[in-house]
PDB file of C-alpha atoms in Angstrom:
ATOM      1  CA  UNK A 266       0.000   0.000   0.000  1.00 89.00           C
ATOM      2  CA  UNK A 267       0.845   3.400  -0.645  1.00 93.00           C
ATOM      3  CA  UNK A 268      -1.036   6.460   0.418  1.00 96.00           C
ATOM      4  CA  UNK A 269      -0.085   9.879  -1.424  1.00 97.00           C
ATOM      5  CA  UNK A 270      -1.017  13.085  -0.221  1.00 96.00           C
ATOM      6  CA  UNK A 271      -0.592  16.263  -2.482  1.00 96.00           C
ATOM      7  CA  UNK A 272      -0.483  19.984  -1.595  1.00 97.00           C
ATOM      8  CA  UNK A 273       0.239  23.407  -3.121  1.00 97.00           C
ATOM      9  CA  UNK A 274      -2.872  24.168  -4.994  1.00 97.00           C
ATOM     10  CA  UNK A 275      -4.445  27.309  -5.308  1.00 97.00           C
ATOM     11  CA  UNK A 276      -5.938  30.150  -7.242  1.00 98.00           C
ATOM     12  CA  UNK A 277      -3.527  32.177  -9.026  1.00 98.00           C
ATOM     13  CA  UNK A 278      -3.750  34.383 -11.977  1.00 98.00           C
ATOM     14  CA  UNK A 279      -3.258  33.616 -15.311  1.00 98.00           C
ATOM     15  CA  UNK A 280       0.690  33.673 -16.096  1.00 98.00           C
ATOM     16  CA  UNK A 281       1.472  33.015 -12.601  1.00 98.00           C
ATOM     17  CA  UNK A 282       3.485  29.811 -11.073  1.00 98.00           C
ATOM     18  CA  UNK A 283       2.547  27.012  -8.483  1.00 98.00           C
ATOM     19  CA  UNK A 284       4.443  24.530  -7.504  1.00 98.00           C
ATOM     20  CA  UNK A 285       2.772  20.688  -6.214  1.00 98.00           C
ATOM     21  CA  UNK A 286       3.754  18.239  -4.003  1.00 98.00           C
ATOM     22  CA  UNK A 287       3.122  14.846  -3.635  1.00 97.00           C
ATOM     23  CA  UNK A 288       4.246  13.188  -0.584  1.00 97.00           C
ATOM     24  CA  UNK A 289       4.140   8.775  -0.461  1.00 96.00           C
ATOM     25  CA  UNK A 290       4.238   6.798   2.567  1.00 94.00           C
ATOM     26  CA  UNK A 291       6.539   4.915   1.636  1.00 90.00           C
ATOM     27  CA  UNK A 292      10.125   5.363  -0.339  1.00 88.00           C
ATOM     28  CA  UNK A 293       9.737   6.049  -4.136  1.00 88.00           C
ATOM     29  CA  UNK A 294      13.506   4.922  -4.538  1.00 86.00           C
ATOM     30  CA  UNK A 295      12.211   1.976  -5.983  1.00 85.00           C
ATOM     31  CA  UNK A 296       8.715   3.333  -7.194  1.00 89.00           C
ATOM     32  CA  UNK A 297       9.394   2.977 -11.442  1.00 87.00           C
ATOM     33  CA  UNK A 298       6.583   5.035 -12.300  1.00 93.00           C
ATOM     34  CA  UNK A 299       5.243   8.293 -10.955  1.00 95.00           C
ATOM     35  CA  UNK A 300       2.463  10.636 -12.522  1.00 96.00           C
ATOM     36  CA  UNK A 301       0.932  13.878 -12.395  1.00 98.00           C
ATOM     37  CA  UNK A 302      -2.837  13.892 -13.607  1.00 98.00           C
ATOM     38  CA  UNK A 303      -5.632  16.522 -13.872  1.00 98.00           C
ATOM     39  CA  UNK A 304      -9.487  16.262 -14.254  1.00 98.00           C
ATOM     40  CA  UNK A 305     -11.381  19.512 -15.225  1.00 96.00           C
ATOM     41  CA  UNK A 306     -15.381  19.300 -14.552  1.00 91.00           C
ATOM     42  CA  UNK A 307     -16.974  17.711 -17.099  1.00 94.00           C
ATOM     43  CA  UNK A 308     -13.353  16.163 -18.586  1.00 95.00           C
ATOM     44  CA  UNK A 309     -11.800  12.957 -18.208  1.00 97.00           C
ATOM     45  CA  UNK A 310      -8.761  12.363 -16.408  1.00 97.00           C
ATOM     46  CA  UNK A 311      -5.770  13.006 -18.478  1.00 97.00           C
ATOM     47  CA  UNK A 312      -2.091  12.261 -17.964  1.00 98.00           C
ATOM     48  CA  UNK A 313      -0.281  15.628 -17.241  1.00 98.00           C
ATOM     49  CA  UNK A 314       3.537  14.459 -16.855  1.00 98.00           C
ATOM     50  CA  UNK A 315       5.033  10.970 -16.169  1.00 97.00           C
ATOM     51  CA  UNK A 316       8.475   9.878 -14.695  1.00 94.00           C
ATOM     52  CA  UNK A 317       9.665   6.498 -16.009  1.00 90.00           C
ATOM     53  CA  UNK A 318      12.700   5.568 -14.310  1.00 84.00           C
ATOM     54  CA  UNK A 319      14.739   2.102 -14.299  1.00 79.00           C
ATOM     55  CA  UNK A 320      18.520   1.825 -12.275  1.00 74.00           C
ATOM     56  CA  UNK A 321      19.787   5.117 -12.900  1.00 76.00           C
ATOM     57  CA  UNK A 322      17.991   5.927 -16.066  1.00 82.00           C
ATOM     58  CA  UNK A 323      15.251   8.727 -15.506  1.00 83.00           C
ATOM     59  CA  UNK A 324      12.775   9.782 -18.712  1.00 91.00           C
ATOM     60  CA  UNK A 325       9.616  12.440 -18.059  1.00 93.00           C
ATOM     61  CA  UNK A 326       7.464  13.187 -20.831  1.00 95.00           C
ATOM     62  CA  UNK A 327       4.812  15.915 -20.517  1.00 97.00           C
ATOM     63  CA  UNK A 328       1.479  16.411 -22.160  1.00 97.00           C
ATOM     64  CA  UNK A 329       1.981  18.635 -25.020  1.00 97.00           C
ATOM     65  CA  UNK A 330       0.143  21.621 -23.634  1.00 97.00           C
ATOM     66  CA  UNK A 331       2.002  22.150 -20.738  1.00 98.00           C
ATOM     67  CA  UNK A 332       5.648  21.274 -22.400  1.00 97.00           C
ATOM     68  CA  UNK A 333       8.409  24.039 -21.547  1.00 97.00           C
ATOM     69  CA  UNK A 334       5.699  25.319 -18.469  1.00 98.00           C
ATOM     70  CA  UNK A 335       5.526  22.398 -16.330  1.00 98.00           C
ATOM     71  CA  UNK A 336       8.778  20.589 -15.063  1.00 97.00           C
ATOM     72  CA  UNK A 337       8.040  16.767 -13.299  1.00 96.00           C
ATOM     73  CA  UNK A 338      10.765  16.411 -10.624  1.00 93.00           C
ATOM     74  CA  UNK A 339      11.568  13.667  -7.741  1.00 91.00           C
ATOM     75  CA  UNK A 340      13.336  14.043  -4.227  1.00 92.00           C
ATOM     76  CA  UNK A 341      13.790  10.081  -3.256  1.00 89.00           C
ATOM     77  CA  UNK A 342      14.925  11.521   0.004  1.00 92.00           C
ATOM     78  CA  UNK A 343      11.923  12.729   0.791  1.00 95.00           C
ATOM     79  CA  UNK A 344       9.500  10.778  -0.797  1.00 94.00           C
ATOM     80  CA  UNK A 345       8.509  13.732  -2.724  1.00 95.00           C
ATOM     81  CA  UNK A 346       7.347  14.360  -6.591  1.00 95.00           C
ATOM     82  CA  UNK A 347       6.802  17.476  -7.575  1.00 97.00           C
ATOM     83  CA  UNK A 348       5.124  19.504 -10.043  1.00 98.00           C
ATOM     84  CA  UNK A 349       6.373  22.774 -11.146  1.00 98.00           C
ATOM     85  CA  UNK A 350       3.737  24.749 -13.005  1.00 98.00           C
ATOM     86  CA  UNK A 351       5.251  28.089 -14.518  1.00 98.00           C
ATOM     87  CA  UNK A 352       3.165  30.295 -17.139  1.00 98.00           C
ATOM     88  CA  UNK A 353      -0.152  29.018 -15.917  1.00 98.00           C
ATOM     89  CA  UNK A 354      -3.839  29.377 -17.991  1.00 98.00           C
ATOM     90  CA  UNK A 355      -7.211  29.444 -17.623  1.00 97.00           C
ATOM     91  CA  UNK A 356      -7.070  26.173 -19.199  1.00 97.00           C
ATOM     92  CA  UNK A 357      -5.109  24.502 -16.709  1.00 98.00           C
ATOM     93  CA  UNK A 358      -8.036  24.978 -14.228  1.00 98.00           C
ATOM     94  CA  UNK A 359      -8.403  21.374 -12.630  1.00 98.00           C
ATOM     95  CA  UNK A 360      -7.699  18.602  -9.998  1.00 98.00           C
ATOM     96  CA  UNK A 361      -4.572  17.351 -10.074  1.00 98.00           C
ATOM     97  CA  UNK A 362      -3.317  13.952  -8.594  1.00 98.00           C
ATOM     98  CA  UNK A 363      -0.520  12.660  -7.962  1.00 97.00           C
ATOM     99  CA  UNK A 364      -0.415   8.725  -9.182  1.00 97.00           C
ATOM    100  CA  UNK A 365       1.904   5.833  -8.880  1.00 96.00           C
ATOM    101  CA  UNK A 366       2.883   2.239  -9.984  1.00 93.00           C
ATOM    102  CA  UNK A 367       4.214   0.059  -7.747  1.00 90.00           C
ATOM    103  CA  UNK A 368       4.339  -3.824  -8.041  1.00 89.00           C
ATOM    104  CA  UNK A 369       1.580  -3.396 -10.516  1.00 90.00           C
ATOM    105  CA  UNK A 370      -0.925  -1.526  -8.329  1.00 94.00           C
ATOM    106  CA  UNK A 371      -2.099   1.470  -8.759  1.00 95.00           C
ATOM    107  CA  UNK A 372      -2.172   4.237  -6.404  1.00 96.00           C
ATOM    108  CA  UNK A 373      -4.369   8.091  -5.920  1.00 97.00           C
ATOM    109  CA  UNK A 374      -3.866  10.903  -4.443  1.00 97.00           C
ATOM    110  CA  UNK A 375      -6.964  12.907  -2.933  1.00 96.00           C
ATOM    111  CA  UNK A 376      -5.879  15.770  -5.352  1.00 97.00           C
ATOM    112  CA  UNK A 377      -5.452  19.572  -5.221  1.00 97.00           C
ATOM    113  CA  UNK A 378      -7.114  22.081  -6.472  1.00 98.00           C
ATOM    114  CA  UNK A 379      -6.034  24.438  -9.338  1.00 98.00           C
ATOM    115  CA  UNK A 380      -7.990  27.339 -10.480  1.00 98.00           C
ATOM    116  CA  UNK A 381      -6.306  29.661 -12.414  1.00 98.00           C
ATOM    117  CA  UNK A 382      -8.165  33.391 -13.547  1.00 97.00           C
ATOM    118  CA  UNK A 383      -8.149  34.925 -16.494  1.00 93.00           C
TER     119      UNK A 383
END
């Protein structure tokens, strides 16, 4: 099991910066597979950023609309995965979670809160 508890939402103006955090129970040294999702009323869930990592080898990839705004990072130390958001929009309004994959499980986040004004 794995609980995941996220913070650092907010309301901020459009072109203004937030920065998430996800915080596991448990150490993510050997979690493979950590995600950043949002859900905007109405929407499905979509896949925001995703860390892939295996040994020493580390690849993120990033939904195409948030590319060179958002930066996926990880602090094994602390159990931490963040979610820098820089250059925010209206559009980017939603829940985000904070998801991830270990031994084949899946596991949430209660998700935070994003509004962003126009």
């Amino acid at each position: 099991q794995v609980q995941l508890v996220e913070s650092g939402g907010g309301l901020v103006q459009a072109g203004g910066s937030l920065r998430l955090s996800c915080v596991a129970s448990r150490s993510t040294s050997n979690i493979n597979t950590m995600g950043w999702y949002r859900q905007a009323p109405g929407n499905q869930r979509e896949l925001v950023a995703l860390i892939n990592s295996a040994g020493s080898v580390s690849y993120t990839r990033y939904k195409d609309s948030v590319k060179g705004r958002f930066t996926m990072s990880r602090d094994n130390a602390k159990n931490t995965v963040y979610l820098q958001m820089n250059s925010l929009k209206p559009e980017d309004t939603a829940v985000y979670y904070c998801q991830v994959v270990h031994l084949g499980s899946e596991y949430w986040g209660q998700g935070t809160q994003v509004t962003v004004s126009s």
